[in-house]
Amino acid sequence: IAGITQAPTSQILAAGRRMTLRCTQDMRHNAMYWYRQDLGLGLRLIHYSNTAGTTGKGEVPDGYSVSRANTDDFPLTLASAVPSQTSVYFCASSEAGGNTGELFFGEGSRLTVL
Amino acid sequence: GQNIDQPTEMTATEGAIVQINCTYQTSGFNGLFWYQQHAGEAPTFLSYNVLDGLEEKGRFSSFLSRSKGYSYLLLKELQMKDSASYLCASMDSNYQLIWGAGTKLIIKP
C-alpha cells in the first residue's frame, strides 16, 4: 500500500533554476493539496485541486504552479526558485474536495534553494 | 484575521497525562482537527471534532467548545513514542484548513 508518494525526498537547488516536485497517490482521492512547512509556522496551503482538471490557489501561491491532468498526479513547479522557497513541502490528498475529510500526507520533500 | 494558538513546547513524564490546548479564530467553522507529526515525518490524523464535547479514542481524547473557540487534546498513559509535534487545525467557512504551528511534546522517562 503506497498511499502518497513524493519525489524527490530531498533536493538542493541553485536560485533561478526550475524545479518540479512530484506527487502521486493510489487511493483514487478526488482532492489533492500542496503545503509548505517552515519552522515556527503552521502548514501553509500553496495550491489545491478538488478534482482532476481543476486547481485553485491557496494561502501562498506566488512563485508556484500546479497541474492536475489526472486523478493520481499533482506536480508542483517552481518556475524560478528563490531562497525563500527553502522549505519542506508536503503533498496531501482527501476523499472529498473542500477539505471536508481527513488528509493523507506524503513523506515530504525537503528543498534547499541557495 | 484567522489565527490558531497552541503552546510551542510541553514536557511530560512517561505514564502521566498531558493536555495540549488550542484556541482558534477563523472565518466560520467547520470542524477542528488534531494531527500528530513525528520529527522528519508526515503528519497523521488523530481526531476531528465539529460538535461540542469530548471524543475518546483509546489513550487519546479531543475536546471542543465552539462558544469559546477552544479545543484540547488529552493524552493518557504517555509512552515514549508519543514524543512528537501535535498540530491543531481549524476548518473555516470555505472548508480551508488553518493550521497552528504545532506543539512539540517531549516525554521524559
Coordinates of C-alpha atoms in Angstrom, one line a residue:
Chain A
I1 CA 0.0 0.0 0.0
A2 CA 1.8 3.1 -1.2
G3 CA -0.7 5.9 -0.4
I4 CA 1.0 9.1 -1.5
T5 CA 4.5 9.1 -3.0
Q6 CA 6.6 12.3 -3.3
A7 CA 9.8 12.8 -5.2
P8 CA 12.5 13.8 -4.6
T9 CA 12.7 13.4 -0.8
S10 CA 15.5 16.0 -0.7
Q11 CA 17.0 18.4 -3.2
I12 CA 19.5 21.3 -3.2
L13 CA 18.8 23.8 -5.9
A14 CA 20.5 26.9 -7.2
A15 CA 18.4 30.1 -7.2
G16 CA 16.8 30.8 -10.6
R17 CA 16.5 27.1 -11.5
R18 CA 13.3 25.4 -12.4
M19 CA 12.1 22.5 -10.2
T20 CA 9.2 20.2 -10.2
L21 CA 8.2 18.2 -7.1
R22 CA 6.2 15.1 -8.0
C23 CA 3.3 13.7 -6.1
T24 CA 1.3 10.5 -6.9
Q25 CA -1.5 8.9 -5.0
D26 CA -3.1 5.5 -5.5
M27 CA -6.1 5.9 -3.2
R28 CA -8.3 7.4 -6.0
H29 CA -8.9 10.5 -3.9
N30 CA -10.6 13.4 -5.6
A31 CA -8.8 16.2 -3.7
M32 CA -5.1 16.9 -3.6
Y33 CA -3.1 19.7 -1.9
W34 CA 0.4 21.1 -1.6
Y35 CA 1.6 22.6 1.7
R36 CA 4.9 24.1 2.8
Q37 CA 6.0 23.7 6.4
D38 CA 8.5 26.2 7.9
L39 CA 9.9 26.2 11.4
G40 CA 7.7 28.1 13.8
L41 CA 4.8 28.4 11.3
G42 CA 1.8 26.2 10.6
L43 CA 1.4 24.3 7.4
R44 CA 0.5 26.8 4.7
L45 CA -1.5 25.8 1.6
I46 CA 0.1 26.6 -1.7
H47 CA -2.3 25.2 -4.2
Y48 CA -5.1 22.6 -4.2
S49 CA -7.2 20.6 -6.6
N50 CA -10.7 19.4 -5.7
T51 CA -10.9 17.1 -8.7
A52 CA -8.9 16.2 -11.8
G53 CA -8.8 19.1 -14.3
T54 CA -9.3 21.8 -11.7
T55 CA -6.9 23.7 -9.5
G56 CA -7.1 26.6 -7.0
K57 CA -4.8 29.0 -5.2
G58 CA -4.1 28.6 -1.5
E59 CA -2.6 31.0 1.0
V60 CA 0.9 31.3 -0.5
P61 CA 0.6 30.5 -4.3
D62 CA 3.1 33.1 -5.7
G63 CA 6.1 31.5 -7.4
Y64 CA 4.4 28.1 -7.7
S65 CA 2.2 26.4 -10.2
V66 CA 0.4 23.1 -10.3
S67 CA -1.5 20.9 -12.8
R68 CA -4.0 18.1 -12.4
A69 CA -4.1 16.2 -15.6
N70 CA -5.5 13.0 -13.9
T71 CA -6.7 11.8 -10.6
D72 CA -3.4 10.3 -9.4
D73 CA -0.8 13.0 -10.1
F74 CA -0.4 16.5 -8.8
P75 CA 3.1 18.0 -9.6
L76 CA 4.2 21.3 -8.1
T77 CA 6.6 23.5 -10.1
L78 CA 8.8 26.3 -9.0
A79 CA 9.5 28.3 -12.2
S80 CA 12.5 30.2 -10.9
A81 CA 13.5 29.1 -7.4
V82 CA 14.4 31.7 -4.7
P83 CA 16.0 31.2 -1.3
S84 CA 12.6 32.0 0.5
Q85 CA 11.3 28.8 -1.1
T86 CA 13.6 26.7 1.1
S87 CA 11.1 24.6 3.0
V88 CA 9.7 21.2 3.5
Y89 CA 6.9 20.5 1.0
F90 CA 4.1 18.1 1.8
C91 CA 1.6 16.8 -0.7
A92 CA -1.7 15.5 0.7
S93 CA -5.0 14.1 -0.5
S94 CA -8.5 13.5 0.8
E95 CA -11.6 11.7 -0.5
A96 CA -13.7 14.8 -0.9
G97 CA -12.8 18.2 -2.1
G98 CA -13.1 21.3 0.0
N99 CA -11.0 19.8 2.8
T100 CA -14.0 18.1 4.4
G101 CA -12.2 15.0 5.2
E102 CA -9.1 13.5 6.8
L103 CA -5.9 14.4 4.9
F104 CA -3.4 11.8 4.0
F105 CA 0.1 13.2 3.6
G106 CA 3.2 12.2 1.7
E107 CA 6.5 11.9 3.4
G108 CA 7.6 15.3 2.3
S109 CA 10.2 16.9 0.0
R110 CA 12.9 18.9 1.7
L111 CA 14.0 21.7 -0.7
T112 CA 17.0 24.0 -0.2
V113 CA 17.5 26.9 -2.5
L114 CA 20.9 28.5 -2.5
Chain B
G1 CA -7.9 37.6 10.8
Q2 CA -7.6 33.9 11.2
N3 CA -5.5 32.6 13.9
I4 CA -4.6 29.3 15.7
D5 CA -2.8 29.4 19.0
Q6 CA -1.2 26.5 20.7
P7 CA 1.9 26.2 23.1
T8 CA 5.2 25.8 21.4
E9 CA 6.5 23.1 23.6
M10 CA 5.5 20.9 26.5
T11 CA 7.2 18.3 28.6
A12 CA 5.6 15.4 30.4
T13 CA 6.6 12.2 32.1
E14 CA 6.1 8.7 30.8
G15 CA 2.9 7.2 32.2
A16 CA 1.4 10.6 33.0
I17 CA -1.4 12.6 31.4
V18 CA -0.9 15.7 29.3
Q19 CA -3.4 18.2 27.9
I20 CA -2.5 20.3 24.8
N21 CA -4.6 23.3 24.3
C22 CA -5.6 25.1 21.1
T23 CA -7.6 28.3 20.6
Y24 CA -8.8 29.3 17.2
Q25 CA -10.3 32.3 15.5
T26 CA -11.5 31.5 11.9
S27 CA -14.0 33.0 9.5
G28 CA -16.7 30.5 10.1
F29 CA -16.1 27.0 11.5
N30 CA -16.5 23.5 10.0
G31 CA -14.6 21.5 12.5
L32 CA -11.3 21.1 14.4
F33 CA -8.6 18.6 13.6
W34 CA -5.6 17.2 15.5
Y35 CA -2.7 15.7 13.7
Q36 CA 0.5 14.0 15.1
Q37 CA 3.8 14.6 13.4
H38 CA 7.0 12.8 14.4
A39 CA 10.2 14.5 13.7
G40 CA 11.1 14.3 10.0
E41 CA 7.9 12.5 9.1
A42 CA 4.5 13.3 7.7
P43 CA 1.5 14.5 9.8
T44 CA -1.0 11.8 10.6
F45 CA -4.7 12.2 11.5
L46 CA -5.7 11.9 15.1
S47 CA -9.1 13.4 15.6
Y48 CA -11.9 15.6 14.2
N49 CA -14.5 17.5 16.3
V50 CA -17.3 19.5 15.0
L51 CA -19.8 19.3 17.9
D52 CA -19.1 20.4 21.5
G53 CA -17.9 17.8 23.8
L54 CA -15.3 15.1 24.3
E55 CA -14.4 12.4 21.8
E56 CA -12.4 9.5 23.2
K57 CA -10.3 7.2 21.1
G58 CA -8.1 4.9 23.1
R59 CA -5.4 6.8 25.0
F60 CA -6.2 10.0 23.1
S61 CA -9.2 12.2 23.6
S62 CA -10.2 15.5 22.0
F63 CA -12.5 18.2 23.3
L64 CA -14.2 21.1 21.6
S65 CA -16.0 24.2 22.9
R66 CA -17.3 26.1 19.9
S67 CA -18.6 29.0 22.0
K68 CA -15.1 29.5 23.5
G69 CA -13.2 28.8 20.3
Y70 CA -11.2 26.2 22.3
S71 CA -10.1 22.6 21.9
Y72 CA -7.7 20.3 23.7
L73 CA -6.0 17.0 23.0
L74 CA -5.7 14.8 26.1
L75 CA -3.0 12.0 26.0
K76 CA -3.2 9.4 28.8
E77 CA -0.7 6.8 29.9
L78 CA 2.1 8.6 28.0
Q79 CA 4.6 6.5 26.2
M80 CA 8.0 7.5 24.8
K81 CA 6.6 7.0 21.3
D82 CA 4.2 9.9 21.9
S83 CA 7.1 12.3 21.7
A84 CA 6.1 14.3 18.6
S85 CA 4.6 17.6 17.5
Y86 CA 0.8 17.9 17.7
L87 CA -0.9 20.1 15.1
C88 CA -4.2 21.8 15.7
A89 CA -6.1 22.9 12.6
S90 CA -9.5 24.7 12.2
M91 CA -11.6 24.4 9.1
D92 CA -13.1 27.8 8.1
S93 CA -16.3 28.6 6.2
N94 CA -14.6 27.9 2.8
Y95 CA -13.5 24.5 4.1
Q96 CA -9.9 25.5 4.2
L97 CA -7.7 24.3 7.0
I98 CA -6.0 26.9 9.1
W99 CA -3.0 25.3 10.9
G100 CA -1.4 26.1 14.2
A101 CA 2.4 26.0 14.4
G102 CA 2.3 22.8 16.4
T103 CA 3.1 21.8 20.0
K104 CA 6.3 19.8 20.5
L105 CA 5.7 17.3 23.2
I106 CA 8.8 15.9 25.0
I107 CA 8.3 12.7 27.0
K108 CA 10.8 12.1 29.8
P109 CA 11.3 8.7 31.4

